[in-house]
């Protein structure tokens, strides 16, 4: 079966050959447990973990001691928010209505436990208001959790301005950087918690990390063996950790080239779609966006039906974690879009594997569907 052209890199990416090559020995000959401290197999595994931490620390300008390995961004978000609030129940949690469900559902759960929670509204481009954020801050008693880059529209939130507010209000800041890694240079200074996944940056699925600023404390959500300084128990996934470290290194070193590659494709896609179907419009087009995500409303069409007809391309109508829902995108709804326009919107996301040839396949498919 011939597979469609892949325009869904924001959902997941293939494993990079360089990443796979570094992982393979840790499935086979170097299969030791990093907790085995009395022989060479364990020492080799521990060295691999240390090297992965070194790569992440170099990429994000953090300390090796600040890296905690997890199964992915969802677990990292849970550990950061739930883990912090358990130890600081007098803190209020401030987030945003357009966050990923991994954050929104944690915030909802915390609200049932008598934690004060606040969800900031967004404007028509999907951006929060710094003034409204500042109005909600309680000095020394707020945990702010914001997604750096929106996974559906590619919108970049004003993180540098949010960090500046910390000097005045002394709040704790958690950032979901899942869609930011490899597109934006990340400096962990000024941030308290940072979550991300490997499989968005050509690394292995089921692998991620939470950066925890030295001095910050969280209550562990997984206990048992005391690994990772009791912050996240369980036998370390050495091949996954090796893959995460390598994928972070590659993504960070390739930011400029990646953005140049994807921006050309994104801009051509948007320009040509609007020519083919003038009723279409790009959601969040007036805001600062990352290079690899474009969310387009095909006004008058049902997105699910349109995706079925565009069978030569693999695209989505929002987050892969939310693809089974019959409700319109909560992100687009939060931006003030009508239900019909939200249902008529599709997300295109690009990666290293895409080319102009892929766009031609899509344009031809789209012309036939609309013709």
Tab-separated table of C-alpha atoms in Angstrom:
chain	number	residue	atom	x	y	z
A	1	UNK	CA	0.000	0.000	0.000
A	2	UNK	CA	1.341	3.399	-1.000
A	3	UNK	CA	1.428	5.689	2.000
A	4	UNK	CA	0.219	9.301	1.705
A	5	UNK	CA	2.526	12.305	1.829
A	6	UNK	CA	3.165	13.069	5.503
A	7	UNK	CA	2.214	16.544	6.739
A	8	UNK	CA	1.693	15.642	10.406
A	9	UNK	CA	5.112	16.132	11.989
A	10	UNK	CA	3.582	18.007	14.938
A	11	UNK	CA	1.902	14.722	15.892
A	12	UNK	CA	5.075	12.666	15.689
A	13	UNK	CA	8.294	12.329	13.737
A	14	UNK	CA	10.226	9.318	12.439
A	15	UNK	CA	13.281	8.212	14.346
A	16	UNK	CA	16.376	9.872	12.883
A	17	UNK	CA	18.991	7.362	11.647
A	18	UNK	CA	21.658	9.034	13.787
A	19	UNK	CA	19.438	8.580	16.839
A	20	UNK	CA	18.671	4.940	16.055
A	21	UNK	CA	22.350	4.140	15.514
A	22	UNK	CA	23.230	5.426	18.965
A	23	UNK	CA	20.322	3.576	20.596
A	24	UNK	CA	20.913	0.124	19.082
A	25	UNK	CA	23.929	-0.913	21.222
A	26	UNK	CA	21.860	-0.311	24.371
A	27	UNK	CA	19.288	-2.852	23.225
A	28	UNK	CA	21.950	-5.469	22.552
A	29	UNK	CA	25.484	-5.639	23.951
A	30	UNK	CA	25.281	-2.680	26.369
A	31	UNK	CA	22.023	-3.818	27.941
A	32	UNK	CA	22.913	-3.139	31.570
A	33	UNK	CA	20.782	-1.531	34.267
A	34	UNK	CA	22.084	1.879	35.363
A	35	UNK	CA	21.206	0.866	38.909
A	36	UNK	CA	23.707	-2.013	38.822
A	37	UNK	CA	26.623	-0.294	40.510
A	38	UNK	CA	28.932	-3.310	40.969
A	39	UNK	CA	29.886	-4.276	37.408
A	40	UNK	CA	30.765	-2.864	34.014
A	41	UNK	CA	27.328	-3.396	32.464
A	42	UNK	CA	25.791	-1.013	34.961
A	43	UNK	CA	28.664	1.438	34.655
A	44	UNK	CA	28.236	1.640	30.872
A	45	UNK	CA	24.527	2.303	31.280
A	46	UNK	CA	25.194	4.985	33.878
A	47	UNK	CA	27.726	6.629	31.572
A	48	UNK	CA	25.147	6.705	28.785
A	49	UNK	CA	22.658	8.453	31.074
A	50	UNK	CA	25.284	10.999	32.084
A	51	UNK	CA	26.156	11.719	28.444
A	52	UNK	CA	22.475	12.260	27.574
A	53	UNK	CA	22.162	14.696	30.475
A	54	UNK	CA	25.259	16.493	29.248
A	55	UNK	CA	23.758	16.923	25.795
A	56	UNK	CA	20.481	18.238	27.184
A	57	UNK	CA	22.267	20.580	29.602
A	58	UNK	CA	24.365	22.006	26.771
A	59	UNK	CA	21.341	22.488	24.497
A	60	UNK	CA	19.111	24.177	27.088
A	61	UNK	CA	21.751	25.902	29.221
A	62	UNK	CA	20.742	23.995	32.327
A	63	UNK	CA	22.618	21.780	34.791
A	64	UNK	CA	22.810	18.012	34.462
A	65	UNK	CA	21.355	17.797	37.957
A	66	UNK	CA	18.227	19.562	36.697
A	67	UNK	CA	17.284	16.805	34.192
A	68	UNK	CA	14.693	14.187	35.166
A	69	UNK	CA	13.789	11.566	32.561
A	70	UNK	CA	10.124	10.670	32.064
A	71	UNK	CA	7.918	8.822	29.569
A	72	UNK	CA	7.109	12.068	27.750
A	73	UNK	CA	5.722	15.568	28.095
A	74	UNK	CA	2.388	14.423	29.557
A	75	UNK	CA	4.088	12.735	32.488
A	76	UNK	CA	6.468	15.683	32.848
A	77	UNK	CA	3.556	18.132	33.056
A	78	UNK	CA	1.833	15.968	35.662
A	79	UNK	CA	4.998	15.723	37.725
A	80	UNK	CA	5.644	19.461	37.557
A	81	UNK	CA	2.143	20.701	38.354
A	82	UNK	CA	0.838	18.023	40.707
A	83	UNK	CA	4.229	17.498	42.268
A	84	UNK	CA	4.674	21.176	43.058
A	85	UNK	CA	1.146	21.853	44.299
A	86	UNK	CA	1.160	18.907	46.717
A	87	UNK	CA	4.045	20.593	48.511
A	88	UNK	CA	2.621	24.109	48.046
A	89	UNK	CA	-1.186	23.855	48.383
A	90	UNK	CA	-1.465	27.579	49.116
A	91	UNK	CA	-0.260	28.434	45.591
A	92	UNK	CA	-2.736	29.289	42.861
A	93	UNK	CA	-2.249	27.707	39.426
A	94	UNK	CA	-2.564	29.986	36.392
A	95	UNK	CA	-2.715	28.536	32.906
A	96	UNK	CA	-4.471	29.200	29.591
A	97	UNK	CA	-7.643	27.953	27.891
A	98	UNK	CA	-5.693	27.067	24.729
A	99	UNK	CA	-3.221	24.731	26.430
A	100	UNK	CA	-2.735	21.099	25.471
A	101	UNK	CA	-5.152	18.743	27.218
A	102	UNK	CA	-2.206	17.315	29.146
A	103	UNK	CA	-2.123	20.598	31.056
A	104	UNK	CA	-5.829	21.458	31.025
A	105	UNK	CA	-6.878	18.134	32.531
A	106	UNK	CA	-4.263	18.414	35.270
A	107	UNK	CA	-5.527	21.904	36.106
A	108	UNK	CA	-9.096	20.591	36.166
A	109	UNK	CA	-8.039	17.803	38.511
A	110	UNK	CA	-6.247	20.235	40.822
A	111	UNK	CA	-9.390	22.371	41.013
A	112	UNK	CA	-11.260	19.380	42.484
A	113	UNK	CA	-8.657	19.259	45.239
A	114	UNK	CA	-9.394	22.778	46.465
A	115	UNK	CA	-6.487	24.349	44.603
A	116	UNK	CA	-7.297	27.766	43.187
A	117	UNK	CA	-6.973	27.581	39.400
A	118	UNK	CA	-7.234	30.320	36.786
A	119	UNK	CA	-7.427	29.837	33.018
A	120	UNK	CA	-6.507	32.922	31.024
A	121	UNK	CA	-8.460	33.707	27.856
A	122	UNK	CA	-6.685	34.265	24.544
A	123	UNK	CA	-7.211	36.777	21.746
A	124	UNK	CA	-8.230	35.991	18.169
A	125	UNK	CA	-4.654	34.933	17.390
A	126	UNK	CA	-4.469	32.606	20.390
A	127	UNK	CA	-2.177	34.773	22.514
A	128	UNK	CA	-2.601	35.494	26.209
A	129	UNK	CA	-2.715	39.032	27.566
A	130	UNK	CA	0.295	39.934	29.700
A	131	UNK	CA	-1.812	42.560	31.436
A	132	UNK	CA	-4.440	39.979	32.394
A	133	UNK	CA	-1.747	37.595	33.568
A	134	UNK	CA	-0.191	40.298	35.711
A	135	UNK	CA	-3.591	41.154	37.192
A	136	UNK	CA	-4.003	37.564	38.423
A	137	UNK	CA	-0.544	37.134	39.926
A	138	UNK	CA	-0.199	36.914	43.682
A	139	UNK	CA	3.358	37.705	44.697
A	140	UNK	CA	5.189	34.581	45.814
A	141	UNK	CA	2.047	32.430	45.623
A	142	UNK	CA	1.471	31.614	41.940
A	143	UNK	CA	2.460	28.729	39.685
A	144	UNK	CA	2.134	29.744	36.017
A	145	UNK	CA	1.999	27.003	33.375
A	146	UNK	CA	2.104	28.041	29.717
A	147	UNK	CA	2.670	26.198	26.444
A	148	UNK	CA	5.560	27.908	24.667
A	149	UNK	CA	4.295	26.967	21.186
A	150	UNK	CA	0.714	25.972	20.506
A	151	UNK	CA	0.550	22.514	18.986
A	152	UNK	CA	-2.443	23.297	16.750
A	153	UNK	CA	-1.638	26.754	15.361
A	154	UNK	CA	2.101	27.139	15.947
A	155	UNK	CA	1.549	30.372	17.903
A	156	UNK	CA	4.495	31.441	20.065
A	157	UNK	CA	3.506	32.859	23.452
A	158	UNK	CA	5.488	35.889	24.771
A	159	UNK	CA	7.729	33.850	27.039
A	160	UNK	CA	10.535	36.396	27.428
A	161	UNK	CA	7.995	38.969	28.662
A	162	UNK	CA	6.473	36.427	31.048
A	163	UNK	CA	9.923	35.670	32.466
A	164	UNK	CA	10.478	39.407	33.026
A	165	UNK	CA	7.329	39.486	35.189
A	166	UNK	CA	8.955	36.965	37.532
A	167	UNK	CA	11.319	39.631	38.827
A	168	UNK	CA	8.362	41.610	40.130
A	169	UNK	CA	5.980	38.874	41.240
A	170	UNK	CA	8.290	35.998	42.215
A	171	UNK	CA	6.090	33.288	40.709
A	172	UNK	CA	7.034	29.761	39.697
A	173	UNK	CA	7.049	29.144	35.939
A	174	UNK	CA	6.416	25.881	34.112
A	175	UNK	CA	6.682	25.800	30.325
A	176	UNK	CA	5.446	23.065	28.035
A	177	UNK	CA	8.168	23.242	25.369
A	178	UNK	CA	7.087	20.158	23.429
A	179	UNK	CA	6.581	22.039	20.146
A	180	UNK	CA	9.316	24.601	20.814
A	181	UNK	CA	12.351	22.325	20.958
A	182	UNK	CA	14.208	22.445	17.666
A	183	UNK	CA	12.377	25.564	16.499
A	184	UNK	CA	13.310	28.076	19.206
A	185	UNK	CA	16.586	28.411	21.132
A	186	UNK	CA	15.842	27.540	24.758
A	187	UNK	CA	17.628	29.016	27.768
A	188	UNK	CA	16.469	27.420	31.017
A	189	UNK	CA	17.609	30.322	33.175
A	190	UNK	CA	14.549	32.171	34.417
A	191	UNK	CA	12.388	29.031	34.116
A	192	UNK	CA	11.546	26.661	36.979
A	193	UNK	CA	10.113	23.652	35.139
A	194	UNK	CA	10.287	22.710	31.457
A	195	UNK	CA	8.585	19.716	29.814
A	196	UNK	CA	9.256	18.128	26.436
A	197	UNK	CA	9.089	14.860	24.470
A	198	UNK	CA	11.553	13.047	22.224
A	199	UNK	CA	9.144	11.909	19.529
A	200	UNK	CA	8.477	15.458	18.281
A	201	UNK	CA	12.180	15.900	17.429
A	202	UNK	CA	13.057	12.633	15.662
A	203	UNK	CA	13.596	10.751	18.899
A	204	UNK	CA	11.883	7.655	20.359
A	205	UNK	CA	8.265	7.582	21.477
A	206	UNK	CA	7.602	7.092	25.172
A	207	UNK	CA	10.572	9.232	26.180
A	208	UNK	CA	10.771	12.775	27.532
A	209	UNK	CA	12.121	14.861	30.352
A	210	UNK	CA	11.268	17.464	32.934
A	211	UNK	CA	13.845	20.094	33.775
A	212	UNK	CA	13.562	21.102	37.436
A	213	UNK	CA	15.455	24.181	38.585
A	214	UNK	CA	17.890	23.375	41.378
A	215	UNK	CA	16.188	24.328	44.631
A	216	UNK	CA	12.658	23.608	43.401
A	217	UNK	CA	11.003	20.596	44.988
A	218	UNK	CA	8.256	18.325	43.701
A	219	UNK	CA	6.411	15.437	45.240
A	220	UNK	CA	7.124	12.323	43.128
A	221	UNK	CA	4.183	10.890	41.211
A	222	UNK	CA	5.836	7.509	40.595
A	223	UNK	CA	7.507	5.860	43.588
A	224	UNK	CA	9.141	2.514	44.158
A	225	UNK	CA	12.845	2.200	43.485
A	226	UNK	CA	14.147	5.633	44.361
A	227	UNK	CA	15.773	6.234	40.982
A	228	UNK	CA	16.537	9.797	39.824
A	229	UNK	CA	16.898	11.097	43.380
A	230	UNK	CA	13.444	9.697	44.251
A	231	UNK	CA	11.827	12.146	41.813
A	232	UNK	CA	10.751	9.480	39.320
A	233	UNK	CA	11.210	5.841	40.270
A	234	UNK	CA	11.564	3.005	37.790
A	235	UNK	CA	14.369	1.290	35.901
A	236	UNK	CA	15.855	3.817	33.527
A	237	UNK	CA	15.069	3.350	29.832
A	238	UNK	CA	18.675	3.524	28.648
A	239	UNK	CA	18.046	3.237	24.876
A	240	UNK	CA	15.297	5.858	25.159
A	241	UNK	CA	17.470	8.182	27.224
A	242	UNK	CA	20.312	7.847	24.726
A	243	UNK	CA	17.844	8.603	21.912
A	244	UNK	CA	16.443	11.621	23.732
A	245	UNK	CA	19.887	13.072	24.334
A	246	UNK	CA	20.924	12.644	20.714
A	247	UNK	CA	17.635	13.998	19.326
A	248	UNK	CA	17.887	17.102	21.534
A	249	UNK	CA	21.449	17.683	20.354
A	250	UNK	CA	20.485	17.333	16.685
A	251	UNK	CA	17.380	19.498	17.049
A	252	UNK	CA	19.211	22.277	18.866
A	253	UNK	CA	22.106	22.330	16.435
A	254	UNK	CA	19.770	22.404	13.436
A	255	UNK	CA	17.338	25.148	14.452
A	256	UNK	CA	18.323	27.654	11.780
A	257	UNK	CA	18.393	25.154	8.921
A	258	UNK	CA	15.140	23.542	10.056
A	259	UNK	CA	13.304	26.862	10.199
A	260	UNK	CA	14.586	27.899	6.774
A	261	UNK	CA	13.487	24.571	5.295
A	262	UNK	CA	10.022	24.549	6.855
A	263	UNK	CA	9.208	28.237	6.467
A	264	UNK	CA	9.566	28.021	2.691
A	265	UNK	CA	7.182	25.086	2.580
A	266	UNK	CA	4.694	26.657	4.980
A	267	UNK	CA	4.611	29.983	3.142
A	268	UNK	CA	4.176	28.306	-0.236
A	269	UNK	CA	1.419	26.078	1.138
A	270	UNK	CA	-0.542	29.016	2.532
A	271	UNK	CA	-0.085	31.150	-0.567
A	272	UNK	CA	-1.193	28.417	-2.965
A	273	UNK	CA	-4.144	27.222	-0.855
A	274	UNK	CA	-5.560	30.737	-0.759
A	275	UNK	CA	-5.245	30.900	-4.549
A	276	UNK	CA	-6.933	27.542	-5.060
A	277	UNK	CA	-9.662	28.288	-2.520
A	278	UNK	CA	-10.017	32.046	-1.836
A	279	UNK	CA	-12.507	31.438	0.996
A	280	UNK	CA	-9.783	29.767	3.028
A	281	UNK	CA	-7.832	31.630	5.716
A	282	UNK	CA	-4.880	30.879	7.980
A	283	UNK	CA	-5.705	30.709	11.676
A	284	UNK	CA	-3.402	32.873	13.784
A	285	UNK	CA	-1.624	34.290	10.750
A	286	UNK	CA	-1.128	37.713	12.350
A	287	UNK	CA	0.790	36.334	15.331
A	288	UNK	CA	4.346	35.123	15.659
A	289	UNK	CA	4.400	31.445	14.717
A	290	UNK	CA	6.931	28.654	14.439
A	291	UNK	CA	8.012	27.701	10.942
A	292	UNK	CA	6.581	24.204	10.696
A	293	UNK	CA	2.872	24.512	11.605
A	294	UNK	CA	0.026	25.964	9.576
A	295	UNK	CA	-3.636	25.770	10.587
A	296	UNK	CA	-5.976	26.568	7.704
A	297	UNK	CA	-9.739	26.998	7.733
A	298	UNK	CA	-11.435	25.716	4.582
A	299	UNK	CA	-14.565	27.758	5.152
A	300	UNK	CA	-17.736	25.921	4.212
A	301	UNK	CA	-16.180	22.465	4.458
A	302	UNK	CA	-16.299	19.832	7.164
A	303	UNK	CA	-12.721	19.051	8.143
A	304	UNK	CA	-13.289	15.326	8.721
A	305	UNK	CA	-14.931	14.936	5.327
A	306	UNK	CA	-12.214	16.996	3.655
A	307	UNK	CA	-9.456	14.896	5.219
A	308	UNK	CA	-11.050	11.714	3.897
A	309	UNK	CA	-11.151	13.168	0.394
A	310	UNK	CA	-7.567	14.420	0.630
A	311	UNK	CA	-6.441	10.802	0.838
A	312	UNK	CA	-3.032	11.440	-0.729
A	313	UNK	CA	-1.822	13.447	2.277
A	314	UNK	CA	-1.612	12.704	5.991
A	315	UNK	CA	-2.862	15.735	7.925
A	316	UNK	CA	-4.916	16.345	11.056
A	317	UNK	CA	-7.681	18.513	12.402
A	318	UNK	CA	-5.848	19.293	15.624
A	319	UNK	CA	-3.901	17.497	18.338
A	320	UNK	CA	-3.247	13.793	17.767
A	321	UNK	CA	-4.073	13.291	21.460
A	322	UNK	CA	-7.564	14.659	20.837
A	323	UNK	CA	-8.330	13.278	17.366
A	324	UNK	CA	-11.230	11.048	18.437
A	325	UNK	CA	-13.364	13.894	19.778
A	326	UNK	CA	-16.571	15.025	18.087
A	327	UNK	CA	-16.175	18.524	19.469
A	328	UNK	CA	-14.489	21.397	17.630
A	329	UNK	CA	-10.919	22.259	18.575
A	330	UNK	CA	-10.864	23.898	21.998
A	331	UNK	CA	-7.919	26.001	20.797
A	332	UNK	CA	-9.764	27.450	17.806
A	333	UNK	CA	-12.927	27.905	19.864
A	334	UNK	CA	-10.922	29.828	22.463
A	335	UNK	CA	-9.734	32.103	19.640
A	336	UNK	CA	-13.379	33.028	18.996
A	337	UNK	CA	-13.942	30.935	15.875
A	338	UNK	CA	-17.420	29.712	15.034
A	339	UNK	CA	-18.087	26.014	15.433
A	340	UNK	CA	-18.372	25.513	11.675
A	341	UNK	CA	-15.073	27.306	10.972
A	342	UNK	CA	-13.322	25.350	13.716
A	343	UNK	CA	-14.658	22.084	12.281
A	344	UNK	CA	-13.487	23.218	8.840
A	345	UNK	CA	-9.887	23.784	9.918
A	346	UNK	CA	-6.975	21.455	9.221
A	347	UNK	CA	-3.437	21.412	10.613
A	348	UNK	CA	-0.432	20.955	8.352
A	349	UNK	CA	2.944	20.410	9.998
A	350	UNK	CA	6.242	19.990	8.221
A	351	UNK	CA	9.546	18.270	8.830
A	352	UNK	CA	12.855	17.351	7.276
A	353	UNK	CA	11.199	14.753	5.044
A	354	UNK	CA	9.014	17.225	3.175
A	355	UNK	CA	9.771	18.845	-0.156
A	356	UNK	CA	8.127	20.960	-2.850
A	357	UNK	CA	7.205	17.703	-4.566
A	358	UNK	CA	5.023	16.818	-1.570
A	359	UNK	CA	3.255	20.160	-1.875
A	360	UNK	CA	2.531	19.486	-5.542
A	361	UNK	CA	0.878	16.190	-4.599
A	362	UNK	CA	-1.313	18.032	-2.117
A	363	UNK	CA	-2.184	20.893	-4.472
A	364	UNK	CA	-3.217	18.436	-7.183
A	365	UNK	CA	-5.318	16.470	-4.680
A	366	UNK	CA	-6.926	19.664	-3.364
A	367	UNK	CA	-7.814	20.959	-6.836
A	368	UNK	CA	-9.561	17.688	-7.652
A	369	UNK	CA	-11.476	17.676	-4.372
A	370	UNK	CA	-12.577	21.304	-4.718
A	371	UNK	CA	-13.202	21.060	-8.454
